[in-house]
Amino acid sequence: MKFEILQHDTHSAARTGKIYTDHGIIETPIFMPVGTVGSVKGIHPRELKNDIHAQIILGNTYHLYLRPGIDILRQAGGLHKFNTWDRPILTDSGGYQIFSLSANRKLKSDGAYFRSHIDGSKHFFSPENVMDIQRVIGADIIMAFDECAPYPCEKKYAEDSMKLTHQWLDRCVKRFDETEGLYGYSQTLFPIVQGSVYHDLRKESAEKIASLNREGNAIGGLAVGEPAEQMYEILELVNSILPVEKPRYLMGVGTPANILESIALGVDMFDCVMPTRNGRNGMLFTRNGIINIRNEKWKADFSPIDIESDCFIDTNYSKAYLRHLFIAGEMLGPMIASIHNLAFYLWMVAEARRRIANGDFLSWKNVMINQFMTRL
Amino acid sequence: MKFEILQHDTHSAARTGKIYTDHGIIETPIFMPVGTVGSVKGIHPRELKNDIHAQIILGNTYHLYLRPGIDILRQAGGLHKFNTWDRPILTDSGGYQIFSLSANRKLKSDGAYFRSHIDGSKHFFSPENVMDIQRVIGADIIMAFDECAPYPCEKKYAEDSMKLTHQWLDRCVKRFDETEGLYGYSQTLFPIVQGSVYHDLRKESAEKIASLNREGNAIGGLAVGEPAEQMYEILELVNSILPVEKPRYLMGVGTPANILESIALGVDMFDCVMPTRNGRNGMLFTRNGIINIRNEKWKADFSPIDIESDCFIDTNYSKAYLRHLFIAGEMLGPMIASIHNLAFYLWMVAEARRRIANGDFLSWKNVMINQFMTRL
């Protein structure tokens, strides 16, 4: 993997760049649609490419390990072959899902013991086997095995958790560097900054992560319930330590406003289930604000979902039709809303890249964050 | 509407033809995907056109009348404008759904009183207002208001039901001929042959329907539980009476074998929820037989769904991936299976047309009906 910075914004820490992987180039800042169990819910890879213009998608190690399982993924030749997505993929480490989804989890220094949320079966994830599993899944960018501390969180817990994450990280790096990709293309490992909302812990963690000199770095444990302002403060601190010349990935974030503010603070990569999950529930992000499409007010609004968009569904389908599909419980409703929201997120980061290059990102961002978050 | 017969099969009653409507040409024999509430479940109109090659789709008057309702459809400028499908549409009359879905229905000579299956609200359908409703929906081909007798059915019930349907038919024809389309294109009304499994009733009904000399004719009340052989006998009888030079539409049928046998008996048009409904449950119709994709045997079968198909999903996605999507409960599974099944049905009727033109339809059909219905 190679990262090239194209432009630095003169008014903020924002920058544009290109990440080169064996599955193609990713323009940054970028948003990565989440394909939890090997599909971005309700969307064909063809639509992800042609209509949404996704450049990289996520897979979840915890989910893929349970279903379809590592044997099937190995036989398939990795996730790209299995799900037909031939552009870059990033996988998380499963740490977050073990703590949010699984039952009877036990954290020990050697790793995490847990029961599947599907059938209660017992499993064990260690820094080493999570590297091995991600070798089999075959994502271009893989993540270190970490504990994502909850919010709120006592400082003692946050500190112990961070230390364990750092120990695990050293084991991840060792295992990763001793092994090779299975399918003839290269993979890279991103370490993750933790430390909850404590500035001294975040500083310590960012210094540890920076010292490893990996090809990219991630920031975890944010947008877990803390106020947005606190997240931005921590991002500013962490990004002042993480090397400028490496891509920075803010995990699991967020709203359009969160993303634009974080771009201004020097973040390059984002993922979040919000556009697809909220889309399935009938909430649309648009350039003029947020639409709850189930609302009575759209019942006879035959105007296109978004006339300014270049995505076919935004100009073809009307708000009244989309509302009808949701009210009638038709599958096509969530399908349209998911494509719409992802196309909007990908348009938003493309526009951010264009504005950074033009030098007017900051003023654009300050207008847009209010506009995007208005309830229509 | 105009119907032109292109070829008659010399070995059977099959024929190929073209139906000309103001929304385009329909090649017959044709299968019509069912878009119950204004969308073919899980499928974008773009996919219906480009990937499935659908030429005409169905809407259900009962469902559309309840949701989104006639006011919205009138304001939208009809169903074509509302759901973005700009090729021909056919709507049924709602009679079938009143008897299969609604509660507290009461059949009187003036029409049918019923309660909505959605909210229990009271409604009344008469031959006249069903014509008016279908004028508002704006389908190219609309259906007479009929009672579809259940199976099994006493002869007395079947006879009374047929007579009522004939009375209603005269009122439908009168109302239809006194009114005009609302949106600047023409509509046509198909009457429906009823009579349950009784040959004398079917003969009487077919003669009544033929005498009206409409632009096309439909056969209802079949595939409601009677043995397939009995359906074919009745089709042969009815088609010997219905005029050769008008298209014949067999309502709600059916399996691939049903369709091919019925084409051989002179039927031109079909609709059925089977390809989409069964698809959503993981049952795939293929040229080599029927696949239950949830079956363990497909778990590590990385071959394409159907390598011989020209539909992108059949050559892109593997059986193992599709099985995984169903097992994991991912929306994309039903979406892929629905496209696959409809693409198969549309391929099958296109191939039937080609075989009729080539003169080898009957021998092809006799091989295919066994092959298509084999369990893989």
mmCIF file of N, CA, C and O in Angstrom, chain A residues 37-47 51 64 67-68 72 75-76 82-84 280 299-300 302 312-313 316-318 320-321 324-325 327-332 334-336 339, chain B residues 37-47 51 64 67-68 72 75-76 82-84 280 299-300 302 312-313 316-318 320-321 324-325 327-332 334-336 339:
data_model
loop_
_atom_site.group_PDB
_atom_site.id
_atom_site.type_symbol
_atom_site.label_atom_id
_atom_site.label_comp_id
_atom_site.label_asym_id
_atom_site.label_seq_id
_atom_site.Cartn_x
_atom_site.Cartn_y
_atom_site.Cartn_z
ATOM 1 N N VAL A 37 -21.778 -8.713 6.454
ATOM 2 C CA VAL A 37 -21.670 -10.169 6.301
ATOM 3 C C VAL A 37 -21.292 -10.521 4.858
ATOM 4 O O VAL A 37 -21.633 -11.584 4.353
ATOM 5 N N GLY A 38 -20.651 -9.597 4.170
ATOM 6 C CA GLY A 38 -20.214 -9.908 2.817
ATOM 7 C C GLY A 38 -21.077 -9.290 1.745
ATOM 8 O O GLY A 38 -20.846 -9.500 0.556
ATOM 9 N N SER A 39 -22.117 -8.535 2.143
ATOM 10 C CA SER A 39 -22.861 -7.727 1.169
ATOM 11 C C SER A 39 -23.241 -6.414 1.832
ATOM 12 O O SER A 39 -23.537 -6.379 3.025
ATOM 13 N N VAL A 40 -23.184 -5.328 1.068
ATOM 14 C CA VAL A 40 -23.740 -4.070 1.565
ATOM 15 C C VAL A 40 -25.252 -4.230 1.430
ATOM 16 O O VAL A 40 -25.767 -4.425 0.335
ATOM 17 N N LYS A 41 -25.949 -4.202 2.540
ATOM 18 C CA LYS A 41 -27.344 -4.654 2.590
ATOM 19 C C LYS A 41 -28.219 -3.998 1.515
ATOM 20 O O LYS A 41 -28.343 -2.782 1.456
ATOM 21 N N GLY A 42 -28.813 -4.853 0.682
ATOM 22 C CA GLY A 42 -29.779 -4.374 -0.310
ATOM 23 C C GLY A 42 -29.173 -3.771 -1.558
ATOM 24 O O GLY A 42 -29.887 -3.151 -2.347
ATOM 25 N N ILE A 43 -27.857 -3.970 -1.770
ATOM 26 C CA ILE A 43 -27.186 -3.298 -2.886
ATOM 27 C C ILE A 43 -26.277 -4.266 -3.642
ATOM 28 O O ILE A 43 -25.431 -4.925 -3.042
ATOM 29 N N HIS A 44 -26.471 -4.335 -4.957
ATOM 30 C CA HIS A 44 -25.574 -5.138 -5.787
ATOM 31 C C HIS A 44 -24.222 -4.437 -5.918
ATOM 32 O O HIS A 44 -24.177 -3.202 -6.022
ATOM 33 N N PRO A 45 -23.110 -5.204 -5.958
ATOM 34 C CA PRO A 45 -21.800 -4.593 -6.214
ATOM 35 C C PRO A 45 -21.790 -3.716 -7.472
ATOM 36 O O PRO A 45 -21.117 -2.686 -7.509
ATOM 37 N N ARG A 46 -22.570 -4.099 -8.474
ATOM 38 C CA ARG A 46 -22.666 -3.289 -9.694
ATOM 39 C C ARG A 46 -23.174 -1.876 -9.379
ATOM 40 O O ARG A 46 -22.681 -0.889 -9.933
ATOM 41 N N GLU A 47 -24.175 -1.789 -8.477
ATOM 42 C CA GLU A 47 -24.701 -0.478 -8.086
ATOM 43 C C GLU A 47 -23.693 0.283 -7.222
ATOM 44 O O GLU A 47 -23.562 1.505 -7.332
ATOM 45 N N ASP A 51 -23.331 3.370 -9.533
ATOM 46 C CA ASP A 51 -24.304 4.374 -9.102
ATOM 47 C C ASP A 51 -23.862 5.112 -7.842
ATOM 48 O O ASP A 51 -24.154 6.283 -7.668
ATOM 49 N N LEU A 64 -18.109 -12.499 9.356
ATOM 50 C CA LEU A 64 -17.653 -13.374 8.270
ATOM 51 C C LEU A 64 -17.056 -14.669 8.808
ATOM 52 O O LEU A 64 -17.175 -15.732 8.187
ATOM 53 N N ARG A 67 -20.196 -16.650 9.684
ATOM 54 C CA ARG A 67 -20.925 -16.986 8.457
ATOM 55 C C ARG A 67 -20.353 -16.201 7.313
ATOM 56 O O ARG A 67 -20.368 -14.969 7.413
ATOM 57 N N PRO A 68 -19.898 -16.773 6.220
ATOM 58 C CA PRO A 68 -19.982 -18.195 5.881
ATOM 59 C C PRO A 68 -18.945 -19.047 6.572
ATOM 60 O O PRO A 68 -18.985 -20.254 6.458
ATOM 61 N N ILE A 72 -15.035 -21.723 4.009
ATOM 62 C CA ILE A 72 -15.688 -21.336 2.750
ATOM 63 C C ILE A 72 -14.946 -20.171 2.102
ATOM 64 O O ILE A 72 -14.705 -20.172 0.890
ATOM 65 N N GLN A 75 -11.753 -21.481 0.544
ATOM 66 C CA GLN A 75 -12.057 -22.213 -0.695
ATOM 67 C C GLN A 75 -12.467 -21.273 -1.832
ATOM 68 O O GLN A 75 -12.202 -21.539 -3.005
ATOM 69 N N ALA A 76 -13.170 -20.194 -1.459
ATOM 70 C CA ALA A 76 -13.622 -19.234 -2.483
ATOM 71 C C ALA A 76 -12.453 -18.443 -3.051
ATOM 72 O O ALA A 76 -12.560 -17.855 -4.126
ATOM 73 N N PHE A 82 -15.440 -14.163 -3.409
ATOM 74 C CA PHE A 82 -16.713 -14.683 -2.904
ATOM 75 C C PHE A 82 -17.866 -13.727 -3.205
ATOM 76 O O PHE A 82 -18.918 -14.135 -3.684
ATOM 77 N N ASN A 83 -17.655 -12.419 -2.944
ATOM 78 C CA ASN A 83 -18.791 -11.493 -3.090
ATOM 79 C C ASN A 83 -18.719 -10.661 -4.366
ATOM 80 O O ASN A 83 -19.516 -9.749 -4.548
ATOM 81 N N THR A 84 -17.757 -10.950 -5.242
ATOM 82 C CA THR A 84 -17.609 -10.331 -6.568
ATOM 83 C C THR A 84 -17.152 -8.865 -6.525
ATOM 84 O O THR A 84 -17.155 -8.210 -7.564
ATOM 85 N N ARG A 280 -32.681 2.115 5.550
ATOM 86 C CA ARG A 280 -33.666 1.025 5.641
ATOM 87 C C ARG A 280 -34.855 1.417 6.510
ATOM 88 O O ARG A 280 -35.938 0.860 6.378
ATOM 89 N N LYS A 299 -46.456 12.634 0.934
ATOM 90 C CA LYS A 299 -47.463 11.766 0.321
ATOM 91 C C LYS A 299 -47.769 12.116 -1.137
ATOM 92 O O LYS A 299 -47.926 11.231 -1.970
ATOM 93 N N ALA A 300 -47.894 13.386 -1.417
ATOM 94 C CA ALA A 300 -48.234 13.810 -2.778
ATOM 95 C C ALA A 300 -47.139 14.701 -3.361
ATOM 96 O O ALA A 300 -47.383 15.532 -4.223
ATOM 97 N N PHE A 302 -44.490 14.787 -5.773
ATOM 98 C CA PHE A 302 -44.047 13.987 -6.917
ATOM 99 C C PHE A 302 -42.715 14.476 -7.488
ATOM 100 O O PHE A 302 -42.301 14.050 -8.564
ATOM 101 N N PHE A 312 -29.088 7.744 -10.594
ATOM 102 C CA PHE A 312 -30.351 7.519 -11.323
ATOM 103 C C PHE A 312 -31.554 7.474 -10.398
ATOM 104 O O PHE A 312 -32.626 7.960 -10.741
ATOM 105 N N ILE A 313 -31.399 6.886 -9.224
ATOM 106 C CA ILE A 313 -32.579 6.732 -8.390
ATOM 107 C C ILE A 313 -33.069 8.070 -7.839
ATOM 108 O O ILE A 313 -34.245 8.230 -7.543
ATOM 109 N N ASN A 316 -34.952 9.625 -10.909
ATOM 110 C CA ASN A 316 -36.046 8.815 -11.469
ATOM 111 C C ASN A 316 -37.242 8.716 -10.535
ATOM 112 O O ASN A 316 -38.379 8.851 -10.964
ATOM 113 N N TYR A 317 -36.978 8.382 -9.261
ATOM 114 C CA TYR A 317 -38.072 8.095 -8.339
ATOM 115 C C TYR A 317 -38.514 9.368 -7.623
ATOM 116 O O TYR A 317 -37.682 10.193 -7.251
ATOM 117 N N SER A 318 -39.821 9.472 -7.382
ATOM 118 C CA SER A 318 -40.344 10.632 -6.652
ATOM 119 C C SER A 318 -40.393 10.323 -5.160
ATOM 120 O O SER A 318 -40.401 9.161 -4.733
ATOM 121 N N ALA A 320 -42.987 10.852 -3.349
ATOM 122 C CA ALA A 320 -44.296 10.217 -3.093
ATOM 123 C C ALA A 320 -44.220 8.709 -3.346
ATOM 124 O O ALA A 320 -44.781 7.909 -2.585
ATOM 125 N N TYR A 321 -43.521 8.309 -4.401
ATOM 126 C CA TYR A 321 -43.408 6.885 -4.696
ATOM 127 C C TYR A 321 -42.588 6.181 -3.620
ATOM 128 O O TYR A 321 -42.959 5.116 -3.128
ATOM 129 N N HIS A 324 -44.620 5.761 -0.558
ATOM 130 C CA HIS A 324 -45.573 4.660 -0.763
ATOM 131 C C HIS A 324 -44.905 3.302 -0.538
ATOM 132 O O HIS A 324 -45.456 2.423 0.132
ATOM 133 N N LEU A 325 -43.698 3.139 -1.082
ATOM 134 C CA LEU A 325 -43.000 1.849 -0.933
ATOM 135 C C LEU A 325 -42.734 1.541 0.541
ATOM 136 O O LEU A 325 -42.882 0.399 0.984
ATOM 137 N N ILE A 327 -44.445 2.796 3.190
ATOM 138 C CA ILE A 327 -45.717 2.591 3.886
ATOM 139 C C ILE A 327 -46.276 1.207 3.553
ATOM 140 O O ILE A 327 -46.839 0.518 4.416
ATOM 141 N N ALA A 328 -46.114 0.781 2.307
ATOM 142 C CA ALA A 328 -46.647 -0.523 1.891
ATOM 143 C C ALA A 328 -45.704 -1.672 2.251
ATOM 144 O O ALA A 328 -46.021 -2.830 1.997
ATOM 145 N N GLY A 329 -44.544 -1.358 2.835
ATOM 146 C CA GLY A 329 -43.612 -2.411 3.248
ATOM 147 C C GLY A 329 -42.941 -3.120 2.074
ATOM 148 O O GLY A 329 -42.548 -4.273 2.187
ATOM 149 N N GLU A 330 -42.784 -2.429 0.947
ATOM 150 C CA GLU A 330 -42.134 -3.032 -0.215
ATOM 151 C C GLU A 330 -40.607 -2.967 -0.069
ATOM 152 O O GLU A 330 -40.058 -1.911 0.260
ATOM 153 N N MET A 331 -39.921 -4.090 -0.370
ATOM 154 C CA MET A 331 -38.452 -4.159 -0.304
ATOM 155 C C MET A 331 -37.760 -3.031 -1.060
ATOM 156 O O MET A 331 -36.667 -2.595 -0.705
ATOM 157 N N LEU A 332 -38.376 -2.615 -2.168
ATOM 158 C CA LEU A 332 -37.735 -1.620 -3.022
ATOM 159 C C LEU A 332 -37.508 -0.301 -2.275
ATOM 160 O O LEU A 332 -36.567 0.437 -2.600
ATOM 161 N N PRO A 334 -36.496 0.321 1.089
ATOM 162 C CA PRO A 334 -35.165 0.297 1.702
ATOM 163 C C PRO A 334 -34.030 0.211 0.683
ATOM 164 O O PRO A 334 -32.955 0.787 0.898
ATOM 165 N N MET A 335 -34.261 -0.486 -0.428
ATOM 166 C CA MET A 335 -33.218 -0.569 -1.462
ATOM 167 C C MET A 335 -32.904 0.812 -2.029
ATOM 168 O O MET A 335 -31.736 1.196 -2.163
ATOM 169 N N ILE A 336 -33.948 1.556 -2.377
ATOM 170 C CA ILE A 336 -33.753 2.896 -2.944
ATOM 171 C C ILE A 336 -33.101 3.819 -1.914
ATOM 172 O O ILE A 336 -32.142 4.538 -2.217
ATOM 173 N N ILE A 339 -29.326 3.046 -1.435
ATOM 174 C CA ILE A 339 -28.510 3.569 -2.537
ATOM 175 C C ILE A 339 -28.423 5.085 -2.433
ATOM 176 O O ILE A 339 -27.347 5.676 -2.554
ATOM 177 N N VAL B 37 -48.104 -4.024 -5.561
ATOM 178 C CA VAL B 37 -48.439 -2.727 -4.957
ATOM 179 C C VAL B 37 -47.686 -1.608 -5.674
ATOM 180 O O VAL B 37 -47.394 -0.568 -5.099
ATOM 181 N N GLY B 38 -47.329 -1.845 -6.949
ATOM 182 C CA GLY B 38 -46.667 -0.785 -7.688
ATOM 183 C C GLY B 38 -45.173 -0.969 -7.818
ATOM 184 O O GLY B 38 -44.489 -0.122 -8.398
ATOM 185 N N SER B 39 -44.638 -2.083 -7.266
ATOM 186 C CA SER B 39 -43.245 -2.437 -7.542
ATOM 187 C C SER B 39 -43.154 -3.954 -7.645
ATOM 188 O O SER B 39 -43.863 -4.657 -6.926
ATOM 189 N N VAL B 40 -42.337 -4.430 -8.553
ATOM 190 C CA VAL B 40 -42.028 -5.862 -8.574
ATOM 191 C C VAL B 40 -41.046 -6.064 -7.427
ATOM 192 O O VAL B 40 -39.957 -5.488 -7.426
ATOM 193 N N LYS B 41 -41.419 -6.835 -6.440
ATOM 194 C CA LYS B 41 -40.724 -6.856 -5.153
ATOM 195 C C LYS B 41 -39.207 -7.072 -5.294
ATOM 196 O O LYS B 41 -38.760 -8.055 -5.864
ATOM 197 N N GLY B 42 -38.456 -6.120 -4.786
ATOM 198 C CA GLY B 42 -37.002 -6.256 -4.730
ATOM 199 C C GLY B 42 -36.284 -5.945 -6.028
ATOM 200 O O GLY B 42 -35.094 -6.247 -6.148
ATOM 201 N N ILE B 43 -36.990 -5.332 -7.000
ATOM 202 C CA ILE B 43 -36.383 -5.141 -8.324
ATOM 203 C C ILE B 43 -36.636 -3.717 -8.826
ATOM 204 O O ILE B 43 -37.781 -3.263 -8.877
ATOM 205 N N HIS B 44 -35.556 -3.047 -9.223
ATOM 206 C CA HIS B 44 -35.689 -1.731 -9.845
ATOM 207 C C HIS B 44 -36.244 -1.880 -11.260
ATOM 208 O O HIS B 44 -35.870 -2.817 -11.976
ATOM 209 N N PRO B 45 -37.087 -0.946 -11.716
ATOM 210 C CA PRO B 45 -37.544 -0.963 -13.117
ATOM 211 C C PRO B 45 -36.374 -1.050 -14.109
ATOM 212 O O PRO B 45 -36.490 -1.691 -15.147
ATOM 213 N N ARG B 46 -35.257 -0.429 -13.775
ATOM 214 C CA ARG B 46 -34.077 -0.510 -14.649
ATOM 215 C C ARG B 46 -33.629 -1.949 -14.847
ATOM 216 O O ARG B 46 -33.255 -2.362 -15.955
ATOM 217 N N GLU B 47 -33.669 -2.743 -13.754
ATOM 218 C CA GLU B 47 -33.289 -4.154 -13.856
ATOM 219 C C GLU B 47 -34.345 -4.947 -14.621
ATOM 220 O O GLU B 47 -34.022 -5.868 -15.384
ATOM 221 N N ASP B 51 -32.030 -6.205 -17.466
ATOM 222 C CA ASP B 51 -31.487 -7.502 -17.064
ATOM 223 C C ASP B 51 -32.498 -8.626 -17.225
ATOM 224 O O ASP B 51 -32.131 -9.756 -17.520
ATOM 225 N N LEU B 64 -53.497 -1.433 -5.115
ATOM 226 C CA LEU B 64 -53.204 -0.039 -5.481
ATOM 227 C C LEU B 64 -54.314 0.904 -5.032
ATOM 228 O O LEU B 64 -54.060 2.056 -4.673
ATOM 229 N N ARG B 67 -53.541 1.257 -1.302
ATOM 230 C CA ARG B 67 -52.276 1.961 -1.105
ATOM 231 C C ARG B 67 -51.550 2.077 -2.430
ATOM 232 O O ARG B 67 -51.293 1.016 -3.013
ATOM 233 N N PRO B 68 -51.205 3.193 -2.954
ATOM 234 C CA PRO B 68 -51.265 4.520 -2.329
ATOM 235 C C PRO B 68 -52.651 5.149 -2.378
ATOM 236 O O PRO B 68 -52.840 6.190 -1.762
ATOM 237 N N ILE B 72 -53.842 9.670 -5.045
ATOM 238 C CA ILE B 72 -52.397 9.815 -5.297
ATOM 239 C C ILE B 72 -52.073 9.389 -6.721
ATOM 240 O O ILE B 72 -51.310 10.053 -7.424
ATOM 241 N N GLN B 75 -53.187 12.099 -9.110
ATOM 242 C CA GLN B 75 -52.269 13.248 -9.052
ATOM 243 C C GLN B 75 -50.922 12.942 -9.697
ATOM 244 O O GLN B 75 -50.290 13.821 -10.276
ATOM 245 N N ALA B 76 -50.494 11.682 -9.570
ATOM 246 C CA ALA B 76 -49.203 11.290 -10.157
ATOM 247 C C ALA B 76 -49.287 11.243 -11.680
ATOM 248 O O ALA B 76 -48.269 11.287 -12.363
ATOM 249 N N PHE B 82 -46.063 7.140 -11.777
ATOM 250 C CA PHE B 82 -45.799 6.965 -10.343
ATOM 251 C C PHE B 82 -44.617 6.033 -10.110
ATOM 252 O O PHE B 82 -43.725 6.341 -9.317
ATOM 253 N N ASN B 83 -44.596 4.886 -10.809
ATOM 254 C CA ASN B 83 -43.548 3.902 -10.505
ATOM 255 C C ASN B 83 -42.417 3.895 -11.531
ATOM 256 O O ASN B 83 -41.539 3.025 -11.463
ATOM 257 N N THR B 84 -42.428 4.813 -12.474
ATOM 258 C CA THR B 84 -41.372 5.015 -13.475
ATOM 259 C C THR B 84 -41.288 3.923 -14.537
ATOM 260 O O THR B 84 -40.337 3.905 -15.321
ATOM 261 N N ARG B 280 -37.875 -15.328 -3.344
ATOM 262 C CA ARG B 280 -37.622 -14.740 -2.024
ATOM 263 C C ARG B 280 -37.445 -15.815 -0.957
ATOM 264 O O ARG B 280 -36.832 -15.583 0.074
ATOM 265 N N LYS B 299 -23.231 -25.239 -0.408
ATOM 266 C CA LYS B 299 -22.391 -24.477 0.521
ATOM 267 C C LYS B 299 -21.016 -24.118 -0.061
ATOM 268 O O LYS B 299 -20.528 -23.009 0.139
ATOM 269 N N ALA B 300 -20.392 -25.042 -0.741
ATOM 270 C CA ALA B 300 -19.058 -24.798 -1.296
ATOM 271 C C ALA B 300 -19.069 -24.940 -2.812
ATOM 272 O O ALA B 300 -18.055 -25.250 -3.423
ATOM 273 N N PHE B 302 -18.867 -23.073 -5.867
ATOM 274 C CA PHE B 302 -18.491 -21.727 -6.295
ATOM 275 C C PHE B 302 -18.755 -21.484 -7.774
ATOM 276 O O PHE B 302 -18.318 -20.477 -8.343
ATOM 277 N N PHE B 312 -26.570 -10.769 -15.857
ATOM 278 C CA PHE B 312 -25.320 -10.545 -15.120
ATOM 279 C C PHE B 312 -25.276 -11.296 -13.800
ATOM 280 O O PHE B 312 -24.236 -11.799 -13.387
ATOM 281 N N ILE B 313 -26.397 -11.374 -13.112
ATOM 282 C CA ILE B 313 -26.344 -11.989 -11.786
ATOM 283 C C ILE B 313 -26.093 -13.485 -11.869
ATOM 284 O O ILE B 313 -25.559 -14.081 -10.947
ATOM 285 N N ASN B 316 -22.246 -13.699 -12.585
ATOM 286 C CA ASN B 316 -21.373 -13.046 -11.599
ATOM 287 C C ASN B 316 -21.355 -13.755 -10.248
ATOM 288 O O ASN B 316 -20.310 -13.949 -9.656
ATOM 289 N N TYR B 317 -22.546 -14.056 -9.727
ATOM 290 C CA TYR B 317 -22.647 -14.577 -8.363
ATOM 291 C C TYR B 317 -22.579 -16.102 -8.370
ATOM 292 O O TYR B 317 -23.146 -16.757 -9.252
ATOM 293 N N SER B 318 -21.928 -16.659 -7.350
ATOM 294 C CA SER B 318 -21.853 -18.117 -7.233
ATOM 295 C C SER B 318 -23.006 -18.646 -6.393
ATOM 296 O O SER B 318 -23.620 -17.910 -5.614
ATOM 297 N N ALA B 320 -22.632 -20.693 -3.942
ATOM 298 C CA ALA B 320 -22.191 -20.641 -2.540
ATOM 299 C C ALA B 320 -22.443 -19.263 -1.943
ATOM 300 O O ALA B 320 -22.870 -19.143 -0.788
ATOM 301 N N TYR B 321 -22.187 -18.214 -2.713
ATOM 302 C CA TYR B 321 -22.417 -16.859 -2.199
ATOM 303 C C TYR B 321 -23.903 -16.614 -1.993
ATOM 304 O O TYR B 321 -24.322 -16.083 -0.959
ATOM 305 N N HIS B 324 -25.040 -18.366 1.059
ATOM 306 C CA HIS B 324 -24.595 -17.609 2.240
ATOM 307 C C HIS B 324 -25.530 -16.441 2.523
ATOM 308 O O HIS B 324 -25.921 -16.195 3.676
ATOM 309 N N LEU B 325 -25.920 -15.695 1.480
ATOM 310 C CA LEU B 325 -26.794 -14.532 1.681
ATOM 311 C C LEU B 325 -28.136 -14.958 2.276
ATOM 312 O O LEU B 325 -28.674 -14.291 3.155
ATOM 313 N N ILE B 327 -28.732 -17.786 4.053
ATOM 314 C CA ILE B 327 -28.528 -18.309 5.405
ATOM 315 C C ILE B 327 -28.295 -17.156 6.391
ATOM 316 O O ILE B 327 -28.779 -17.185 7.520
ATOM 317 N N ALA B 328 -27.585 -16.123 5.934
ATOM 318 C CA ALA B 328 -27.295 -14.995 6.821
ATOM 319 C C ALA B 328 -28.440 -13.982 6.856
ATOM 320 O O ALA B 328 -28.354 -12.984 7.569
ATOM 321 N N GLY B 329 -29.509 -14.225 6.080
ATOM 322 C CA GLY B 329 -30.657 -13.324 6.101
ATOM 323 C C GLY B 329 -30.386 -11.977 5.458
ATOM 324 O O GLY B 329 -30.998 -10.969 5.811
ATOM 325 N N GLU B 330 -29.459 -11.925 4.504
ATOM 326 C CA GLU B 330 -29.144 -10.676 3.819
ATOM 327 C C GLU B 330 -30.171 -10.397 2.718
ATOM 328 O O GLU B 330 -30.480 -11.274 1.908
ATOM 329 N N MET B 331 -30.666 -9.139 2.653
ATOM 330 C CA MET B 331 -31.637 -8.727 1.620
ATOM 331 C C MET B 331 -31.194 -9.079 0.206
ATOM 332 O O MET B 331 -32.021 -9.317 -0.677
ATOM 333 N N LEU B 332 -29.881 -9.026 -0.031
ATOM 334 C CA LEU B 332 -29.383 -9.241 -1.390
ATOM 335 C C LEU B 332 -29.727 -10.638 -1.906
ATOM 336 O O LEU B 332 -29.861 -10.831 -3.123
ATOM 337 N N PRO B 334 -32.681 -12.594 -1.518
ATOM 338 C CA PRO B 334 -33.965 -12.528 -2.230
ATOM 339 C C PRO B 334 -33.921 -11.643 -3.476
ATOM 340 O O PRO B 334 -34.588 -11.942 -4.465
ATOM 341 N N MET B 335 -33.137 -10.573 -3.434
ATOM 342 C CA MET B 335 -33.037 -9.699 -4.610
ATOM 343 C C MET B 335 -32.433 -10.456 -5.784
ATOM 344 O O MET B 335 -32.937 -10.396 -6.913
ATOM 345 N N ILE B 336 -31.339 -11.182 -5.538
ATOM 346 C CA ILE B 336 -30.681 -11.935 -6.603
ATOM 347 C C ILE B 336 -31.605 -13.042 -7.114
ATOM 348 O O ILE B 336 -31.760 -13.236 -8.320
ATOM 349 N N ILE B 339 -34.478 -11.655 -9.323
ATOM 350 C CA ILE B 339 -34.018 -11.306 -10.675
ATOM 351 C C ILE B 339 -33.744 -12.581 -11.459
ATOM 352 O O ILE B 339 -34.155 -12.723 -12.613
#
